[in-house]
Coordinates of C-alpha atoms and ligand atoms in Angstrom, one line a residue:
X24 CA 6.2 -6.1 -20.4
X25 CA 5.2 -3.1 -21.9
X26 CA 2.7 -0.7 -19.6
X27 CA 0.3 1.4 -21.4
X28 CA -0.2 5.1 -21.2
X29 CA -3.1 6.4 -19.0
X30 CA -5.9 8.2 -20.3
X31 CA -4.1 12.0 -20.0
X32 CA -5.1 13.5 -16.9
X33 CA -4.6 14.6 -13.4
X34 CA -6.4 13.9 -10.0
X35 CA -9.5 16.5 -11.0
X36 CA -10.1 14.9 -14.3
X37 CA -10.1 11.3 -12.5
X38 CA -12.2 12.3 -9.7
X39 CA -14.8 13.8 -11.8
X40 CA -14.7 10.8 -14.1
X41 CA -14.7 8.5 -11.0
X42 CA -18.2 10.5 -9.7
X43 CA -20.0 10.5 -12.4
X44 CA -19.7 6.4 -12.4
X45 CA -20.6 6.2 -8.9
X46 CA -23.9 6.8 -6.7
X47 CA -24.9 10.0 -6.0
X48 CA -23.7 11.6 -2.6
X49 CA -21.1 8.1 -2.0
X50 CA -18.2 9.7 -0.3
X51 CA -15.1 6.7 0.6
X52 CA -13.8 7.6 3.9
X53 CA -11.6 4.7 4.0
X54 CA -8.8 3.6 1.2
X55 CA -7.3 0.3 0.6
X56 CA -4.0 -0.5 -1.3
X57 CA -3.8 -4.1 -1.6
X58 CA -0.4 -5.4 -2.6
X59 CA 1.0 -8.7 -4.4
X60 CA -1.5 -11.8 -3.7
X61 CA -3.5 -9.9 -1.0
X62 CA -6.2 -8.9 -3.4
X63 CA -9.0 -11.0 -1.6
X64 CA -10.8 -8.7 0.5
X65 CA -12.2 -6.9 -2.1
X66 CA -14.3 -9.5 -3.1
X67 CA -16.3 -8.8 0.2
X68 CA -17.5 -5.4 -0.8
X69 CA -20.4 -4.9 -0.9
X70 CA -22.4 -3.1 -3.5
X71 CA -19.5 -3.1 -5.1
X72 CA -18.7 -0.5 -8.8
X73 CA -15.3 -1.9 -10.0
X74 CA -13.5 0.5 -12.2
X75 CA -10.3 -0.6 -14.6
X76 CA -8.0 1.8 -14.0
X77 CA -7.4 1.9 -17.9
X78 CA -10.7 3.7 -17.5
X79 CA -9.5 6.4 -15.3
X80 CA -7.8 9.4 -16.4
X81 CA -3.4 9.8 -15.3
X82 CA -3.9 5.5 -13.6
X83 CA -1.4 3.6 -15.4
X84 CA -3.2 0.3 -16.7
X85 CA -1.5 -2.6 -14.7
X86 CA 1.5 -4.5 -15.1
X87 CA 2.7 -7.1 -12.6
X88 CA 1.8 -10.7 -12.0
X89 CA -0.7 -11.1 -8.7
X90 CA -1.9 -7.3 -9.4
X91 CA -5.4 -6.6 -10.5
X92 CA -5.4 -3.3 -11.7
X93 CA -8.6 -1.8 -10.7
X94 CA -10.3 0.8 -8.4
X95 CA -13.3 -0.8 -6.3
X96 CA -15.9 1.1 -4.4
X97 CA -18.4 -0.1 -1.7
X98 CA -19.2 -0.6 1.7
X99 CA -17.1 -2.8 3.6
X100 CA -17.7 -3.5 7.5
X101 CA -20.0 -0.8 7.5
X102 CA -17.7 2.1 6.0
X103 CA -17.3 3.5 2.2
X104 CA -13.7 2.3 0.8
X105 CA -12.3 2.9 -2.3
X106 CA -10.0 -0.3 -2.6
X107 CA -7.2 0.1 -4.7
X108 CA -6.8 -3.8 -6.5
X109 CA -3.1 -3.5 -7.6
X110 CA -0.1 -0.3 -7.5
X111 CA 2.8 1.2 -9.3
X112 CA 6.2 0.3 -8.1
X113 CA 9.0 2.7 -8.6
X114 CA 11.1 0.1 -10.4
X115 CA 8.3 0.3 -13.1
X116 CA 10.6 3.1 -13.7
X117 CA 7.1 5.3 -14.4
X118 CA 6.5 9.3 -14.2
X119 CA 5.8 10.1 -10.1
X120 CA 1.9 10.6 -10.9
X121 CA 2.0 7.4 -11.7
X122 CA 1.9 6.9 -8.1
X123 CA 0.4 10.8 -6.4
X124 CA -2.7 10.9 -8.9
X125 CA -4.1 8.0 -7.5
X126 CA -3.3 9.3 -4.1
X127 CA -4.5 12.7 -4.5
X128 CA -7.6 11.1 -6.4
X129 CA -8.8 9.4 -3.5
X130 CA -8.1 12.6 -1.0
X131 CA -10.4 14.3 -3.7
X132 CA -13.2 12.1 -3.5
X133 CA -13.0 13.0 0.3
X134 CA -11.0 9.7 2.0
X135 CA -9.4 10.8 5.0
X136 CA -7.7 7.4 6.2
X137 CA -5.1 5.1 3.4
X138 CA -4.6 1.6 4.3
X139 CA -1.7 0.2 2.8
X140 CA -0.9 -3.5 2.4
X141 CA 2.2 -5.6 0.6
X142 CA 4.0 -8.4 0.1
X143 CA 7.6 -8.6 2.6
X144 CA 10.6 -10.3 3.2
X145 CA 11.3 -10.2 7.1
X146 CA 14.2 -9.1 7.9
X147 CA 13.9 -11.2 11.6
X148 CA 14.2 -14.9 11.1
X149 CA 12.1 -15.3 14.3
X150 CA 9.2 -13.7 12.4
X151 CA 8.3 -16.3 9.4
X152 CA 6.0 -16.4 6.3
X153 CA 2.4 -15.6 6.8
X154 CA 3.1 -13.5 9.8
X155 CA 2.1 -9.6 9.9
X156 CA 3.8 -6.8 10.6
X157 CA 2.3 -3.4 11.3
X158 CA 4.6 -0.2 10.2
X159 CA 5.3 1.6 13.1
X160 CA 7.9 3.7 10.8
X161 CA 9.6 3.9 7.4
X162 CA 13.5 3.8 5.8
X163 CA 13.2 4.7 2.3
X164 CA 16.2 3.2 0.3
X165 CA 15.0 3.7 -3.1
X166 CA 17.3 6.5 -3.4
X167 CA 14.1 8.6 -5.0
X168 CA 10.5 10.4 -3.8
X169 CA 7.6 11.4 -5.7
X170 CA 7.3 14.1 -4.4
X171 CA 10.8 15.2 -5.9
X172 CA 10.1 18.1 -9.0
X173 CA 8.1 21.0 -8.4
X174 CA 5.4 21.5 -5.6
X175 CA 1.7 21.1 -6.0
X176 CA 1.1 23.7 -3.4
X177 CA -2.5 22.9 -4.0
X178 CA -2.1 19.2 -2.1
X179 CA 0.8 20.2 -0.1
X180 CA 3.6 21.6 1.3
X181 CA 7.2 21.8 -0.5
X182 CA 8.5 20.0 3.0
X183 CA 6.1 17.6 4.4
X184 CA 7.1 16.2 7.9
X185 CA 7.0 12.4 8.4
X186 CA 7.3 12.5 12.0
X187 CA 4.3 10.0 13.1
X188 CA 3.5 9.2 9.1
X189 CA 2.5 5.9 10.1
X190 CA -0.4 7.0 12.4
X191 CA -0.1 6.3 16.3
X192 CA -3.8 6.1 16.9
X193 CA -4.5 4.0 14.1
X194 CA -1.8 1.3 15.0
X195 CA -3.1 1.6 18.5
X196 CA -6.9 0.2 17.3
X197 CA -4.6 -2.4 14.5
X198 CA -3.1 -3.7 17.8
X199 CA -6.2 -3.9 19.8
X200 CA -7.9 -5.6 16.7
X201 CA -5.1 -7.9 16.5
X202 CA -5.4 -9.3 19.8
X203 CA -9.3 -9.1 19.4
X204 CA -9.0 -11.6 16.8
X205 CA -6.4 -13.6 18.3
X206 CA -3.7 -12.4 15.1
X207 CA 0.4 -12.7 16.5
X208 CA 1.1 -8.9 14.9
X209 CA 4.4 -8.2 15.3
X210 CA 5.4 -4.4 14.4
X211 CA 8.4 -2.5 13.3
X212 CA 10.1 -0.7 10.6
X213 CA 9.3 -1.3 7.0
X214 CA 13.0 -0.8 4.6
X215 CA 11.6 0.5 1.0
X216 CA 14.1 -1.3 -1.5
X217 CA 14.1 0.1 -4.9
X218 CA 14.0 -3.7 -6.9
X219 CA 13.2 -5.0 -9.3
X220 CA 15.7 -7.3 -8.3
X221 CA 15.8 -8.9 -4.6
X222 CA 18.5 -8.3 -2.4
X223 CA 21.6 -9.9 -2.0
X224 CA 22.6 -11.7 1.3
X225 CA 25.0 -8.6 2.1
X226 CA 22.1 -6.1 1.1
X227 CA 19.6 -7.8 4.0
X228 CA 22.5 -8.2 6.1
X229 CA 22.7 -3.8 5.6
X230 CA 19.2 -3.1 6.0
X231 CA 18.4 -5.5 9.2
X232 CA 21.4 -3.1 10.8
X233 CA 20.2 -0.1 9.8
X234 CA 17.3 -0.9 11.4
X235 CA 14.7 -2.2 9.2
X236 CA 12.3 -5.5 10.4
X237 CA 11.1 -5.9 7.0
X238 CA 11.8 -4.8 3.0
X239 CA 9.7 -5.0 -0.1
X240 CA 9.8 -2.3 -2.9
X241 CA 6.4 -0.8 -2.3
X242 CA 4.6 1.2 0.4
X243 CA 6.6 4.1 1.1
X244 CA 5.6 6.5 -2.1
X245 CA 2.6 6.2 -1.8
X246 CA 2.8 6.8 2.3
X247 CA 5.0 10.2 1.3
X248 CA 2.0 10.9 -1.8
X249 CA -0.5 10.3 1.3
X250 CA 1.1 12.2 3.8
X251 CA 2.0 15.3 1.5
X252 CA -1.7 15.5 0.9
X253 CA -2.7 15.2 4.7
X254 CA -4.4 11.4 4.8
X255 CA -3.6 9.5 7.9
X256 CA -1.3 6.7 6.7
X257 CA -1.3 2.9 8.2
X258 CA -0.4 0.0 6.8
X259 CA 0.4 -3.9 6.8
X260 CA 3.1 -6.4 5.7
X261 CA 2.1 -9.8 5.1
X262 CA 5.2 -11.6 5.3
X263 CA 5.6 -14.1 2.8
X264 CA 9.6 -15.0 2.9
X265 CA 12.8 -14.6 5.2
X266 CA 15.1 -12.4 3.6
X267 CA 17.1 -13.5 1.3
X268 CA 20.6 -15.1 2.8
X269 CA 18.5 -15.3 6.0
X270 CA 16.9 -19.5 4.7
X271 CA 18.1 -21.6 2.5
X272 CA 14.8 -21.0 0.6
X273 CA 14.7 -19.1 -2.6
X274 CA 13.3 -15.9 -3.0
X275 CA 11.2 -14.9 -5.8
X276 CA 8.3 -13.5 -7.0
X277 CA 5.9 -17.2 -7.2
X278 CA 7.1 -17.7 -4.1
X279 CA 5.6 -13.8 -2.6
X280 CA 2.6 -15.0 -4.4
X281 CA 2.4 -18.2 -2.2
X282 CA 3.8 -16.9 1.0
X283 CA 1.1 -14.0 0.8
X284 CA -1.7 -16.8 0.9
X285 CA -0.7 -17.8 4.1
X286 CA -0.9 -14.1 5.4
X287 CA -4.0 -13.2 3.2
X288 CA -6.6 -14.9 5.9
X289 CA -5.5 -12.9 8.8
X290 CA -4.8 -10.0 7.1
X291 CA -8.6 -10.0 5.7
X292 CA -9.8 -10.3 9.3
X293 CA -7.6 -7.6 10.7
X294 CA -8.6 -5.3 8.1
X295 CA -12.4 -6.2 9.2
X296 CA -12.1 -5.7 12.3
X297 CA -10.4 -2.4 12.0
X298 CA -12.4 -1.0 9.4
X299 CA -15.8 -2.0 11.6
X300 CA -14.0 -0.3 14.4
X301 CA -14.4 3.3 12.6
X302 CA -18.2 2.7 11.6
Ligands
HPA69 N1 12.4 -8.4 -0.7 C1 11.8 -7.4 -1.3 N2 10.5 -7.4 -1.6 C2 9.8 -8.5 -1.2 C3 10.4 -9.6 -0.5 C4 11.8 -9.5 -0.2 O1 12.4 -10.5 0.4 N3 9.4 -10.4 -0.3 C5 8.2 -9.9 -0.8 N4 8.5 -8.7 -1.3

């Protein structure tokens, strides 16, 4: 599949065309990225202005099966959001703005907090489909960054530190939410793997002893786009398959889709829960 080039344009142009669509004064505090099949909770905005990101200036149209492809503002538990209905993946083998401008968009339009959400494979065969696992931490094996190519000092510095990137106070009120809603959150390190294609047996096998709890090919960009910029970073895996070589199930993509509706009821109520927390 074919993606479509964005309207040209950087984080300015789509934050001014992203204003002048929505109400006067309407500042998100809050954004949500939600990954493959976890799409729902938008639906519960209220006074909701959906925006196809074909209509926003550098945000690539959409590409992938189970992602909607567009921007949705509102209130949600009593705080502004900007929920982001679909990402880029670095497989899609796109330009890094691809994945920064919608990043640095949202810091523009004032968020201070990113939610991130995605499909997984656990890498612990004692934590099963439709679990949840809350990043505590980060190994990036897709052998790339955006942030790689010059610096926009304007965002950021050249050498960000990622010490803490997944927000200590922030999993602290997940947690507490968690037990509040009576939600088995289990937590650890989330393994960035580059894809498209799955691992091999050998491949989990690596990534469980280098320390990883979980792997799926998104999340971490857009944590390093966030943190550059200064947002405080947190974020979910549904868990929608063992890794591969770890059950005799298949992995693949209708199965993510599937798994991730067995997460996608808890992960709505956490994200309530939380989000009401900050109003
Ligand atoms: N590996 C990589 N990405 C994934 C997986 C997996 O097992 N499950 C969901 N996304």
């Amino acid at each position: 599949m074919t993606i479509a080039p964005p309207i040209p344009g950087g984080p300015d142009d789509a934050a001014d065309a992203l204003r002048a669509r929505l109400p006067s004064g309407f500042v998100p505090r809050a954004a949500l990225v939600l990954g493959s099949g976890l799409g729902g909770i938008a639906d519960r905005i209220e006074d909701a202005v959906a925006i196809p990101y074909g209509q926003i200036p550098g945000f690539f149209p959409p590409g992938v099966h189970g992602h909607a492809g567009r921007l949705v503002f509102g209130r949600l538990a009593g705080i502004d959001v900007a929920v982001m209905q679909g990402r880029k993946h670095t497989y899609e083998g796109l330009p890094s703005s691809a994945v920064t401008t919608p990043i640095r968009t949202l810091k523009l339009l004032g968020c201070s907090l990113l939610v991130l959400t995605c499909a997984a494979g656990s890498l612990r065969t004692e934590v099963g489909p439709g679990r949840l696992m809350m990043v505590t931490d980060h190994i990036n094996m897709q052998g790339t960054s955006v942030l790689v190519g010059p610096n926009d000092e304007r965002f950021g510095p050249r050498f960000p530190p990622l010490l803490d990137a997944w927000d200590p106070a922030m999993n602290a009120r997940i947690r507490a939410a968690a037990a509040a809603e009576g939600i088995a959150l289990t937590e650890g390190v989330y393994a960035a793997w580059l894809g498209p294609a799955f691992e091999t047996p050998a491949e989990v096998r690596m990534l469980k002893m280098l320390g990883g709890d979980a792997v799926g090919m998104s999340m971490v960009q857009e944590c390093l786009a966030a943190r550059h910029c200064g947002l405080t970073v947190c974020g979910l895996a549904a868990i929608t398959n063992l890794g591969v070589g770890l059950s005799p199930d298949p992995v693949n993509h209708d199965q993510t889709l599937e798994g991730a509706k067995l997460a996608a009821g808890d992960l709505e109520r956490l994200l309530l829960r939380v989000l009401g927390g900050l109003a």
